[in-house]
Coordinates of C-alpha atoms in Angstrom, one line a residue:
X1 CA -15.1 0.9 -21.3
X2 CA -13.6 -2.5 -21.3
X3 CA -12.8 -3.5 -17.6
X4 CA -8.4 -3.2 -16.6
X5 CA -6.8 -5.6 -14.7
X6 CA -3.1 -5.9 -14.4
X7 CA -0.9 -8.9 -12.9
X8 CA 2.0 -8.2 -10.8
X9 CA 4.5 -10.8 -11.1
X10 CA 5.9 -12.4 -8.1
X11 CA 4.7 -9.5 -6.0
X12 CA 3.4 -12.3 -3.5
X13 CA 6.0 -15.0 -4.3
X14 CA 3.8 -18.3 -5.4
X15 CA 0.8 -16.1 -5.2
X16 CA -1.3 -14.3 -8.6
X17 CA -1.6 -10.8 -7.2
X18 CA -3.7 -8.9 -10.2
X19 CA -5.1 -5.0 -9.9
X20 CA -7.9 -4.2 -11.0
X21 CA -7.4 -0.9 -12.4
X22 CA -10.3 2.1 -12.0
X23 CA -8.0 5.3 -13.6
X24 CA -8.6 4.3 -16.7
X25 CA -12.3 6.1 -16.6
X26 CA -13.3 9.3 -17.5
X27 CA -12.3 11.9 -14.8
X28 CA -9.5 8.9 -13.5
X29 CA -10.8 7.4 -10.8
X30 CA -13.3 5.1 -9.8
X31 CA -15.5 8.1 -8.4
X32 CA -17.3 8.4 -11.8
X33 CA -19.4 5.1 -10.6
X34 CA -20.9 7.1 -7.6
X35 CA -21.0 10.4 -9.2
X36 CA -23.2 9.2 -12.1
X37 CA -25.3 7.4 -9.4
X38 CA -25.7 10.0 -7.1
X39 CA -26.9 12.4 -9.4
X40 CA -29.3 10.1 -11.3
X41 CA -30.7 9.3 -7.8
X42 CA -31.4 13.2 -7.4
X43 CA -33.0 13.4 -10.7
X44 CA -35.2 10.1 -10.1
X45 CA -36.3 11.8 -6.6
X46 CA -37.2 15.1 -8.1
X47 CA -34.2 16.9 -6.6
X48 CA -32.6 17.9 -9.4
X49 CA -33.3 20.9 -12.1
X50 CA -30.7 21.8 -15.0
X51 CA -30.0 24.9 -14.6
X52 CA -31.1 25.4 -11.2
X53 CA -29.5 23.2 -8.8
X54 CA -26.2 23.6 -7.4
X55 CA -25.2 20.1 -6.1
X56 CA -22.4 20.1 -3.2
X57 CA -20.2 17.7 -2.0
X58 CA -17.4 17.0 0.4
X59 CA -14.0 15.3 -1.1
X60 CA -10.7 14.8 -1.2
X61 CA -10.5 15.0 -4.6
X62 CA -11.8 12.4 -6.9
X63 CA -15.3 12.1 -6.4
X64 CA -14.9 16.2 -6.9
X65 CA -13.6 15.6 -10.0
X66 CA -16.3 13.1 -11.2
X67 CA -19.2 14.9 -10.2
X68 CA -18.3 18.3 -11.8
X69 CA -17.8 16.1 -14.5
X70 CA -21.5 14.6 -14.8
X71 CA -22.6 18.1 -13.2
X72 CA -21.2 19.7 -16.5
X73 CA -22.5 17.1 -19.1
X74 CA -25.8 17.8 -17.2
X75 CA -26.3 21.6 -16.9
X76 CA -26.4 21.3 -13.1
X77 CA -23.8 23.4 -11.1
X78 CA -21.8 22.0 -8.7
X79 CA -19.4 23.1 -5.4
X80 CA -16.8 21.0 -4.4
X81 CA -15.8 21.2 -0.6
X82 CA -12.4 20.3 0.0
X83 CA -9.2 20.5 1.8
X84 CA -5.5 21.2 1.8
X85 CA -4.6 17.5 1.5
X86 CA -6.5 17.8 -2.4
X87 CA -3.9 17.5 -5.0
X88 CA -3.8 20.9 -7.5
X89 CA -4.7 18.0 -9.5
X90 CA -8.0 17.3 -8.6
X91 CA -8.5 20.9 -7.7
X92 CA -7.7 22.7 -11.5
X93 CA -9.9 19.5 -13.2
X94 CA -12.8 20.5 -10.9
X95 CA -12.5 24.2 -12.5
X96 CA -11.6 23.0 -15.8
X97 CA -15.6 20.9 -15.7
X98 CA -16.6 24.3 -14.4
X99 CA -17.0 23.1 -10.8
X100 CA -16.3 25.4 -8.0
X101 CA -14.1 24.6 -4.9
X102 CA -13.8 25.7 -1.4
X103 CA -11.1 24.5 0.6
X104 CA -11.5 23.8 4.2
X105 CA -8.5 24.6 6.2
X106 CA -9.3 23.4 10.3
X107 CA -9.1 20.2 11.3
X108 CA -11.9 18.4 12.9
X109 CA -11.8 17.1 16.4
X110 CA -10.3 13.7 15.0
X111 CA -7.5 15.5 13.4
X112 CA -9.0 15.2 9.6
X113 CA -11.2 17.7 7.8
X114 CA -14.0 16.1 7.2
X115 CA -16.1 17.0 10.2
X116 CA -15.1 20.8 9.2
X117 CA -16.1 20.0 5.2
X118 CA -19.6 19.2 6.3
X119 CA -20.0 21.6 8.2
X120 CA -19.7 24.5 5.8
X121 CA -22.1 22.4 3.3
X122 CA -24.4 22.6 6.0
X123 CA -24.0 26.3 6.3
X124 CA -24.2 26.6 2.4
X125 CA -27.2 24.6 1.9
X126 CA -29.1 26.5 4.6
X127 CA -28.2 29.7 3.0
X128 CA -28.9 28.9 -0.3
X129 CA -31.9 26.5 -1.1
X130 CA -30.9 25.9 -4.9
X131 CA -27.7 24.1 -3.3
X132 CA -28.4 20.2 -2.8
X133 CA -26.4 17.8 -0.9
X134 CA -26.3 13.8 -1.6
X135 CA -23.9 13.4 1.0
X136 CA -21.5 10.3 -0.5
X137 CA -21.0 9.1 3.1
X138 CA -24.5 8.0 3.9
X139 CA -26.4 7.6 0.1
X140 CA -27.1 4.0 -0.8
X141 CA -26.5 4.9 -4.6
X142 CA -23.0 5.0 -3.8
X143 CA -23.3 1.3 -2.5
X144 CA -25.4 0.7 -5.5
X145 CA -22.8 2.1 -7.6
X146 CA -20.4 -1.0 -6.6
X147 CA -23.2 -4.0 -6.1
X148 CA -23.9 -3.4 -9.7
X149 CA -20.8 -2.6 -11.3
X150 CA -17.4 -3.2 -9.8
X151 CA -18.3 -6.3 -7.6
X152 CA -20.1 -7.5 -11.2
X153 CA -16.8 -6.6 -12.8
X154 CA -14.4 -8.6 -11.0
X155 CA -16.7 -11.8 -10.5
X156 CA -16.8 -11.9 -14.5
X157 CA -13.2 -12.1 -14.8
X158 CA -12.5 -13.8 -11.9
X159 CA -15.7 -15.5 -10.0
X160 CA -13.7 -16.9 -7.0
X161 CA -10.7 -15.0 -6.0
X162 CA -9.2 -16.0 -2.7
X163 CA -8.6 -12.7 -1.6
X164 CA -10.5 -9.1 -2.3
X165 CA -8.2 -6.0 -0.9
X166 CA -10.4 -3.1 -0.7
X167 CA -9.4 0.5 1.0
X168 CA -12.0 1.8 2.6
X169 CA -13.1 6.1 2.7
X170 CA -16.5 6.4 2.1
X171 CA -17.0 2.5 2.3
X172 CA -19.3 2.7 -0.9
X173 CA -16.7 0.7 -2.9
X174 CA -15.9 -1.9 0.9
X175 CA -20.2 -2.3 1.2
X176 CA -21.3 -2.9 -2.5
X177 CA -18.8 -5.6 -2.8
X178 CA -19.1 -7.1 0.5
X179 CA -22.8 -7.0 -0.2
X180 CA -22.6 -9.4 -4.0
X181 CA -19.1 -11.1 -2.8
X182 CA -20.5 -13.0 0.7
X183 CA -23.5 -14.2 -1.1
X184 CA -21.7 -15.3 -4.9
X185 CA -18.3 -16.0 -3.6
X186 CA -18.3 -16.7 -0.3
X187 CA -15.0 -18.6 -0.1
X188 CA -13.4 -15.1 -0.7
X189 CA -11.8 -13.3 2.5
X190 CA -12.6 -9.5 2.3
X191 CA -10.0 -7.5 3.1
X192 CA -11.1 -3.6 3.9
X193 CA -7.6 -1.5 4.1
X194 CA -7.4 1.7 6.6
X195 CA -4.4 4.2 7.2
X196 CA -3.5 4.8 10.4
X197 CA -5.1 7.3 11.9
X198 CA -8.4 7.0 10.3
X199 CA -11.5 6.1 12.6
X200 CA -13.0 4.0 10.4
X201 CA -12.6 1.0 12.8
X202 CA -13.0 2.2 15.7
X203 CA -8.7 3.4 16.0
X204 CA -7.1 6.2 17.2
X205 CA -7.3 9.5 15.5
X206 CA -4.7 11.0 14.0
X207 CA -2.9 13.1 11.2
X208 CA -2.9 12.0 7.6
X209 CA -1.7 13.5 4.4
X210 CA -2.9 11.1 1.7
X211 CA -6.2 11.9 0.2
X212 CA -8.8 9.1 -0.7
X213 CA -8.8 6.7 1.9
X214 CA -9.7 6.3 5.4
X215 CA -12.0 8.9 7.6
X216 CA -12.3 11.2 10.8
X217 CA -15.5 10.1 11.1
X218 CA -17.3 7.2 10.7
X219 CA -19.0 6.8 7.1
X220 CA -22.2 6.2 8.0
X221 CA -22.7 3.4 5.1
X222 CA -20.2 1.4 7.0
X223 CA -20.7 -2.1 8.7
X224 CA -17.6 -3.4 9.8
X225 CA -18.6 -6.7 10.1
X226 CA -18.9 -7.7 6.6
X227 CA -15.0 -7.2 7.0
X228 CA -13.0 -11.2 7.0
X229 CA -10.0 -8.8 7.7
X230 CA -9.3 -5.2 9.0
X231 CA -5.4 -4.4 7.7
X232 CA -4.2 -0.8 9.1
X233 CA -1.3 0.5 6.9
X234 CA 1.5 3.3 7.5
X235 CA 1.3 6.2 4.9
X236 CA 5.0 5.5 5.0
X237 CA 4.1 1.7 3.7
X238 CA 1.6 3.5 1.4
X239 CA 4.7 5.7 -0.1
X240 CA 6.8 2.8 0.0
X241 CA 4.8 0.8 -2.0
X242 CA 4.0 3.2 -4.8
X243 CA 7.5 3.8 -5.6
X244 CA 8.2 0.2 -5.3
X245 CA 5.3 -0.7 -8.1
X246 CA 6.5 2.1 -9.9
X247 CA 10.0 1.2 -10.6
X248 CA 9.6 -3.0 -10.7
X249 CA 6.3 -2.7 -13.2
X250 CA 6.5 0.2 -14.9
X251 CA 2.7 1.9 -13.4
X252 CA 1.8 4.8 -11.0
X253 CA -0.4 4.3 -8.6
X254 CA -2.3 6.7 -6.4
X255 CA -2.2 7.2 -3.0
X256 CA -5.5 4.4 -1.7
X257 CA -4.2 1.7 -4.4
X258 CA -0.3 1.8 -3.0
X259 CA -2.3 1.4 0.3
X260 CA -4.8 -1.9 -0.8
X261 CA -1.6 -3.2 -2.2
X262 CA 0.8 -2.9 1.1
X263 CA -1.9 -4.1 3.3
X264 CA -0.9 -7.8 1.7
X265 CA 2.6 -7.6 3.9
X266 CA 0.4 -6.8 7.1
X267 CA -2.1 -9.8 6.8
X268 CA -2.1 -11.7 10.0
X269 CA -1.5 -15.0 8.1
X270 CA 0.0 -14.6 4.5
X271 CA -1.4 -16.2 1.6
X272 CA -1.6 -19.5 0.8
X273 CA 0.5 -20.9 -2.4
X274 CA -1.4 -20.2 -5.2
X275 CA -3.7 -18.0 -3.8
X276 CA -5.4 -15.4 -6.3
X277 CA -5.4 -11.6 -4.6
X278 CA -7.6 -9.2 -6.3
X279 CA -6.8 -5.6 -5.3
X280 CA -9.1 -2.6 -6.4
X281 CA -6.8 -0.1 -7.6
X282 CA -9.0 3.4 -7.2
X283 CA -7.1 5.7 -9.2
X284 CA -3.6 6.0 -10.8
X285 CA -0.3 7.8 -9.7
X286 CA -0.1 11.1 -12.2
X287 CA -2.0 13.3 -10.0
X288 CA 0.0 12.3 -7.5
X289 CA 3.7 13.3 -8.5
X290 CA 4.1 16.7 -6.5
X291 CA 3.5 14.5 -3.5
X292 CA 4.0 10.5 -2.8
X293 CA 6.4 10.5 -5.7
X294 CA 8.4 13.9 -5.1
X295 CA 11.2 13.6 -2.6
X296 CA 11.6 16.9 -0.7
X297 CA 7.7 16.5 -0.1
X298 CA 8.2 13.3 1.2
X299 CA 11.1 14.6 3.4
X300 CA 9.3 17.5 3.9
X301 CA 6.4 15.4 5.7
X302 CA 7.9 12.1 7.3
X303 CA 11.6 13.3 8.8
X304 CA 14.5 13.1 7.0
X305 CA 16.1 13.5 3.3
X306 CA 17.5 10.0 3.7
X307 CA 14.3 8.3 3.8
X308 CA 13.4 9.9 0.7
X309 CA 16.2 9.0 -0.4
X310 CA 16.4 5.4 0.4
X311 CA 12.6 5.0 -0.9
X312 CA 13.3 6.3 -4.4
X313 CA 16.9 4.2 -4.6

């Protein structure tokens, strides 16, 4: 489909802040680029048998969604292992492909779940040799995904943006356009986006309750260094700035683009005056209103009906 890419008005005063927007493909999200690569890589390699193989994955959601997608479309079945933080979203279009979920409910030792989520497809997969495991985290298709599509995408439209905002998870989306960007646009400063909490960058552990960004473990596809720019953002900010979008521009965004986009008010040094800020908008805000857009879940999860409150006013 034809590439999406919005302008915000005067959301960096004297700056041309644009989203590129990735929920406009099948399944929503900008997963569908990995999942499709992942599972072509499988077939390429001789992994893969219709009606045989089982793959597995671990996600938060979205990649879930894509690969029982392709899974389906394919004849190929596919598990989905998950956690509590997974919107019933994500969860009832994973059944709705015919995908299978099992949801992961201990924390690893960095206070996420995705130690514990690879765990149990380790356990699978060694019980059950039909089940196959691409592992997101570590495949270079998932970079590949990115170098040839989304970095491609962006440099058509716009082939020297000042500024690149990317939230990093797996880093697939961070790495395949760090790879194309430092060598065709050099003179644009990378910005990879992290909650707080996630270990991504070597930062303290912690508890977080937005899916599709950050990590309790290292991704192992990750090389900080290509990063001009590590901005950590509250899930509060995250919230904040959903809400925010929603009400002055009329769009819902999900829980990683809110983040890319409040990572601008943490730069060390803001933009320069006329600046162009790209900001990769991984998936859009409807799966997410039973959570960053409800209020009692909000107060429910960050102290008090009045902030709630004051976020939605």
């Amino acid at each position: 489909m034809r590439d999406v890419f919005l302008e915000l008005p005067e959301f960096v005063p004297g700056c041309r802040t644009v989203l590129k927007l990735e929920g406009h493909h099948i399944t929503g999200s900008i997963k569908i680029k990995p999942a499709i690569a992942l599972i072509e890589a499988a077939e390429a390699s001789g992994l893969a048998t219709p009606g045989v193989t089982t793959f597995i994955e671990s996600s938060s959601g979205n990649l879930g969604v894509a690969m029982s997608c392709v899974c389906a479309s394919k004849g190929y079945g596919f598990i989905c292992v998950t956690d509590p933080m997974a919107t019933q979203a994500n969860i009832k279009a994973i059944h709705a492909y015919g995908g299978r979920t099992l949801v992961v409910d201990q924390r690893d030792a960095n206070g996420g779940f995705v130690g514990t989520r690879i765990e149990a497809i380790r356990r699978i997969c060694a019980e059950d040799p039909n089940c196959v495991w691409l592992n997101q985290y570590s495949h270079p298709a998932n970079v590949q995904a990115h170098r040839e599509q989304t970095a491609r995408e962006i440099l058509q439209v716009f082939p020297a943006p000042d500024w690149l905002f990317i939230g990093v998870g797996t880093s697939g989306t961070f790495m395949g356009c760090a790879e194309v960007f430092k060598r065709e646009s050099p003179g644009t400063r990378l910005v990879a986006v992290d909650p707080q909490g996630s270990v991504s960058f070597d930062r303290a552990p912690g508890k977080r309750l937005i899916p599709g960004i950050g990590a309790s473990r290292k991704p192992e596809l990750l090389d900080a260094s290509q990063a001009d720019v590590v901005v950590s953002v509250t899930e509060r900010d995250t919230i904040a700035t959903c809400r925010d979008v929603a009400r002055r521009y009329g769009i819902l965004l999900g829980g990683s683009s809110g983040s890319a986009l409040a990572a601008i008010a943490r730069l060390p040094a803001p933009p320069r005056l006329g600046d162009t800020l790209v900001v990769i908008a991984p998936d859009l805000g409807e799966k997410y209103l039973d959570t960053l857009y409800d209020d009692n879940w909000v107060a429910r999860h960050f102290s008090s009906q009045e902030r709630a409150v004051e976020m939605s006013s």
